[in-house]
């Protein structure tokens, strides 16, 4: 083999190595970008779930506050929170990855949605019961005062 052939083969080998290196570098870069995007989605989803959990706990707290105080501000705050919970829940279901959108998970999400609706209905019943109790108490006090 002549020196010219050896140099040509060496240069061809180096070019092949560089092309292979560029291919793997590009593949690795794309994998990194995809992984980072998936991480961002997971982080945003986790944040949304934490906010949803906190808002549900706030809902429970405001029910207890209303039961003990009967304040209109608790009712207003509960209504604001239920609206935010509903929006957060809708956003969570929209960003759910394809891998998690199977029938079982969809059924679980439907159950969670129904629990939220039931919670809202139960709070409305608590309000009505509190108002009825207050009315009975006032009527009883007024009746006892007028009888004396």
PDB file of C-alpha atoms in Angstrom:
ATOM      1  CA  UNK A   1       0.000   0.000   0.000  1.00  0.00           C
ATOM      2  CA  UNK A   2       1.256   3.351  -0.932  1.00  0.00           C
ATOM      3  CA  UNK A   3       1.479   6.264   1.459  1.00  0.00           C
ATOM      4  CA  UNK A   4      -1.200   8.120  -0.492  1.00  0.00           C
ATOM      5  CA  UNK A   5      -3.637   5.195  -0.068  1.00  0.00           C
ATOM      6  CA  UNK A   6      -2.843   4.916   3.622  1.00  0.00           C
ATOM      7  CA  UNK A   7      -3.444   8.647   4.191  1.00  0.00           C
ATOM      8  CA  UNK A   8      -6.686   8.464   2.187  1.00  0.00           C
ATOM      9  CA  UNK A   9      -7.897   5.482   4.224  1.00  0.00           C
ATOM     10  CA  UNK A  10      -6.913   7.211   7.447  1.00  0.00           C
ATOM     11  CA  UNK A  11      -8.784  10.395   6.453  1.00  0.00           C
ATOM     12  CA  UNK A  12     -11.828   8.352   5.420  1.00  0.00           C
ATOM     13  CA  UNK A  13     -11.702   6.563   8.784  1.00  0.00           C
ATOM     14  CA  UNK A  14     -11.449   9.879  10.666  1.00  0.00           C
ATOM     15  CA  UNK A  15     -14.367  11.306   8.666  1.00  0.00           C
ATOM     16  CA  UNK A  16     -16.439   8.210   9.508  1.00  0.00           C
ATOM     17  CA  UNK A  17     -15.533   8.601  13.178  1.00  0.00           C
ATOM     18  CA  UNK A  18     -16.507  12.287  13.122  1.00  0.00           C
ATOM     19  CA  UNK A  19     -19.790  11.530  11.376  1.00  0.00           C
ATOM     20  CA  UNK A  20     -20.558   8.813  13.914  1.00  0.00           C
ATOM     21  CA  UNK A  21     -19.616  11.171  16.758  1.00  0.00           C
ATOM     22  CA  UNK A  22     -21.887  13.892  15.333  1.00  0.00           C
ATOM     23  CA  UNK A  23     -24.748  11.412  14.969  1.00  0.00           C
ATOM     24  CA  UNK A  24     -24.447  10.227  18.573  1.00  0.00           C
ATOM     25  CA  UNK A  25     -23.993  13.790  19.859  1.00  0.00           C
ATOM     26  CA  UNK A  26     -27.179  14.862  18.082  1.00  0.00           C
ATOM     27  CA  UNK A  27     -29.057  11.802  19.355  1.00  0.00           C
ATOM     28  CA  UNK A  28     -27.871  12.454  22.911  1.00  0.00           C
ATOM     29  CA  UNK A  29     -28.791  16.128  22.667  1.00  0.00           C
ATOM     30  CA  UNK A  30     -32.310  15.272  21.470  1.00  0.00           C
ATOM     31  CA  UNK A  31     -32.691  12.706  24.256  1.00  0.00           C
ATOM     32  CA  UNK A  32     -31.589  15.328  26.781  1.00  0.00           C
ATOM     33  CA  UNK A  33     -34.083  17.854  25.418  1.00  0.00           C
ATOM     34  CA  UNK A  34     -36.894  15.282  25.484  1.00  0.00           C
ATOM     35  CA  UNK A  35     -35.990  14.239  29.021  1.00  0.00           C
ATOM     36  CA  UNK A  36     -35.867  17.837  30.199  1.00  0.00           C
ATOM     37  CA  UNK A  37     -39.269  18.519  28.632  1.00  0.00           C
ATOM     38  CA  UNK A  38     -40.703  15.435  30.334  1.00  0.00           C
ATOM     39  CA  UNK A  39     -39.168  16.602  33.626  1.00  0.00           C
ATOM     40  CA  UNK A  40     -40.794  20.018  33.241  1.00  0.00           C
ATOM     41  CA  UNK A  41     -44.176  18.435  32.556  1.00  0.00           C
ATOM     42  CA  UNK A  42     -43.770  16.149  35.573  1.00  0.00           C
ATOM     43  CA  UNK A  43     -42.748  19.071  37.775  1.00  0.00           C
ATOM     44  CA  UNK A  44     -45.706  21.155  36.617  1.00  0.00           C
ATOM     45  CA  UNK A  45     -48.027  18.206  37.186  1.00  0.00           C
ATOM     46  CA  UNK A  46     -46.638  17.678  40.673  1.00  0.00           C
ATOM     47  CA  UNK A  47     -47.112  21.366  41.446  1.00  0.00           C
ATOM     48  CA  UNK A  48     -50.678  21.202  40.204  1.00  0.00           C
ATOM     49  CA  UNK A  49     -51.399  18.103  42.304  1.00  0.00           C
ATOM     50  CA  UNK A  50     -49.935  19.763  45.403  1.00  0.00           C
ATOM     51  CA  UNK A  51     -52.038  22.883  44.813  1.00  0.00           C
ATOM     52  CA  UNK A  52     -55.108  20.726  44.296  1.00  0.00           C
ATOM     53  CA  UNK A  53     -54.395  18.860  47.530  1.00  0.00           C
ATOM     54  CA  UNK A  54     -53.929  22.131  49.430  1.00  0.00           C
ATOM     55  CA  UNK A  55     -57.138  23.564  47.995  1.00  0.00           C
ATOM     56  CA  UNK A  56     -59.110  20.452  48.988  1.00  0.00           C
ATOM     57  CA  UNK A  57     -57.737  20.772  52.521  1.00  0.00           C
ATOM     58  CA  UNK A  58     -58.786  24.436  52.495  1.00  0.00           C
ATOM     59  CA  UNK A  59     -62.262  23.344  51.412  1.00  0.00           C
ATOM     60  CA  UNK A  60     -62.478  21.043  54.402  1.00  0.00           C
ATOM     61  CA  UNK A  61     -61.222  23.779  56.708  1.00  0.00           C
ATOM     62  CA  UNK A  62     -63.804  26.270  55.428  1.00  0.00           C
ATOM     63  CA  UNK A  63     -66.601  23.771  55.954  1.00  0.00           C
ATOM     64  CA  UNK A  64     -65.515  23.460  59.582  1.00  0.00           C
ATOM     65  CA  UNK A  65     -65.198  27.229  59.915  1.00  0.00           C
ATOM     66  CA  UNK A  66     -68.677  27.684  58.495  1.00  0.00           C
ATOM     67  CA  UNK A  67     -70.118  25.033  60.798  1.00  0.00           C
ATOM     68  CA  UNK A  68     -68.720  26.815  63.833  1.00  0.00           C
ATOM     69  CA  UNK A  69     -69.253  30.458  62.793  1.00  0.00           C
ATOM     70  CA  UNK A  70     -71.879  30.479  60.048  1.00  0.00           C
ATOM     71  CA  UNK A  71     -70.088  33.386  58.375  1.00  0.00           C
ATOM     72  CA  UNK A  72     -70.866  34.500  54.842  1.00  0.00           C
ATOM     73  CA  UNK A  73     -67.147  34.933  54.182  1.00  0.00           C
ATOM     74  CA  UNK A  74     -66.664  31.175  54.693  1.00  0.00           C
ATOM     75  CA  UNK A  75     -69.356  30.496  52.114  1.00  0.00           C
ATOM     76  CA  UNK A  76     -67.742  32.919  49.662  1.00  0.00           C
ATOM     77  CA  UNK A  77     -64.287  31.461  50.248  1.00  0.00           C
ATOM     78  CA  UNK A  78     -65.627  27.915  49.832  1.00  0.00           C
ATOM     79  CA  UNK A  79     -67.234  28.873  46.515  1.00  0.00           C
ATOM     80  CA  UNK A  80     -63.980  30.453  45.313  1.00  0.00           C
ATOM     81  CA  UNK A  81     -62.029  27.382  46.342  1.00  0.00           C
ATOM     82  CA  UNK A  82     -64.432  24.932  44.708  1.00  0.00           C
ATOM     83  CA  UNK A  83     -64.112  26.923  41.487  1.00  0.00           C
ATOM     84  CA  UNK A  84     -60.304  26.829  41.705  1.00  0.00           C
ATOM     85  CA  UNK A  85     -60.338  23.122  42.521  1.00  0.00           C
ATOM     86  CA  UNK A  86     -62.539  22.482  39.512  1.00  0.00           C
ATOM     87  CA  UNK A  87     -60.194  24.487  37.268  1.00  0.00           C
ATOM     88  CA  UNK A  88     -57.110  22.749  38.683  1.00  0.00           C
ATOM     89  CA  UNK A  89     -58.717  19.362  38.256  1.00  0.00           C
ATOM     90  CA  UNK A  90     -59.616  20.148  34.638  1.00  0.00           C
ATOM     91  CA  UNK A  91     -56.062  21.334  33.968  1.00  0.00           C
ATOM     92  CA  UNK A  92     -54.677  18.180  35.556  1.00  0.00           C
ATOM     93  CA  UNK A  93     -56.800  15.918  33.380  1.00  0.00           C
ATOM     94  CA  UNK A  94     -55.730  17.839  30.268  1.00  0.00           C
ATOM     95  CA  UNK A  95     -51.996  17.441  30.911  1.00  0.00           C
ATOM     96  CA  UNK A  96     -52.213  13.782  31.882  1.00  0.00           C
ATOM     97  CA  UNK A  97     -49.637  11.843  29.827  1.00  0.00           C
ATOM     98  CA  UNK A  98     -50.868   9.282  27.297  1.00  0.00           C
ATOM     99  CA  UNK A  99     -49.324   6.466  29.283  1.00  0.00           C
ATOM    100  CA  UNK A 100     -51.678   7.274  32.169  1.00  0.00           C
ATOM    101  CA  UNK A 101     -54.882   7.723  30.183  1.00  0.00           C
ATOM    102  CA  UNK A 102     -56.131   4.173  30.472  1.00  0.00           C
ATOM    103  CA  UNK A 103     -59.629   3.133  31.528  1.00  0.00           C
ATOM    104  CA  UNK A 104     -58.648   2.562  35.160  1.00  0.00           C
ATOM    105  CA  UNK A 105     -57.150   6.032  35.591  1.00  0.00           C
ATOM    106  CA  UNK A 106     -60.031   7.675  33.745  1.00  0.00           C
ATOM    107  CA  UNK A 107     -62.419   5.888  36.119  1.00  0.00           C
ATOM    108  CA  UNK A 108     -60.405   7.127  39.117  1.00  0.00           C
ATOM    109  CA  UNK A 109     -60.514  10.684  37.810  1.00  0.00           C
ATOM    110  CA  UNK A 110     -64.275  10.387  37.300  1.00  0.00           C
ATOM    111  CA  UNK A 111     -64.646   9.177  40.894  1.00  0.00           C
ATOM    112  CA  UNK A 112     -62.573  12.121  42.117  1.00  0.00           C
ATOM    113  CA  UNK A 113     -64.731  14.510  40.105  1.00  0.00           C
ATOM    114  CA  UNK A 114     -67.861  12.957  41.608  1.00  0.00           C
ATOM    115  CA  UNK A 115     -66.407  13.315  45.120  1.00  0.00           C
ATOM    116  CA  UNK A 116     -65.826  17.019  44.482  1.00  0.00           C
ATOM    117  CA  UNK A 117     -69.396  17.417  43.236  1.00  0.00           C
ATOM    118  CA  UNK A 118     -70.683  15.543  46.282  1.00  0.00           C
ATOM    119  CA  UNK A 119     -68.579  17.739  48.535  1.00  0.00           C
ATOM    120  CA  UNK A 120     -70.100  20.843  46.993  1.00  0.00           C
ATOM    121  CA  UNK A 121     -73.618  19.419  47.381  1.00  0.00           C
ATOM    122  CA  UNK A 122     -72.926  18.438  50.984  1.00  0.00           C
ATOM    123  CA  UNK A 123     -71.726  21.954  51.776  1.00  0.00           C
ATOM    124  CA  UNK A 124     -74.909  23.373  50.292  1.00  0.00           C
ATOM    125  CA  UNK A 125     -76.840  21.016  52.592  1.00  0.00           C
ATOM    126  CA  UNK A 126     -74.756  22.171  55.567  1.00  0.00           C
ATOM    127  CA  UNK A 127     -75.671  25.771  54.736  1.00  0.00           C
ATOM    128  CA  UNK A 128     -79.358  24.913  54.512  1.00  0.00           C
ATOM    129  CA  UNK A 129     -79.219  22.933  57.760  1.00  0.00           C
ATOM    130  CA  UNK A 130     -77.456  25.776  59.556  1.00  0.00           C
ATOM    131  CA  UNK A 131     -80.010  28.279  58.306  1.00  0.00           C
ATOM    132  CA  UNK A 132     -82.866  25.978  59.391  1.00  0.00           C
ATOM    133  CA  UNK A 133     -81.267  25.509  62.807  1.00  0.00           C
ATOM    134  CA  UNK A 134     -80.807  29.252  63.225  1.00  0.00           C
ATOM    135  CA  UNK A 135     -84.420  29.859  62.179  1.00  0.00           C
ATOM    136  CA  UNK A 136     -85.728  27.261  64.650  1.00  0.00           C
ATOM    137  CA  UNK A 137     -83.606  28.740  67.395  1.00  0.00           C
ATOM    138  CA  UNK A 138     -84.781  32.281  66.656  1.00  0.00           C
ATOM    139  CA  UNK A 139     -88.413  31.168  66.466  1.00  0.00           C
ATOM    140  CA  UNK A 140     -88.010  29.276  69.757  1.00  0.00           C
ATOM    141  CA  UNK A 141     -86.399  32.254  71.477  1.00  0.00           C
ATOM    142  CA  UNK A 142     -89.006  34.647  70.123  1.00  0.00           C
ATOM    143  CA  UNK A 143     -91.806  32.250  71.124  1.00  0.00           C
ATOM    144  CA  UNK A 144     -90.402  31.895  74.642  1.00  0.00           C
ATOM    145  CA  UNK A 145     -90.011  35.655  75.016  1.00  0.00           C
ATOM    146  CA  UNK A 146     -93.555  36.367  73.833  1.00  0.00           C
ATOM    147  CA  UNK A 147     -94.986  33.733  76.172  1.00  0.00           C
ATOM    148  CA  UNK A 148     -93.487  35.356  79.222  1.00  0.00           C
TER     149      UNK A 148
END
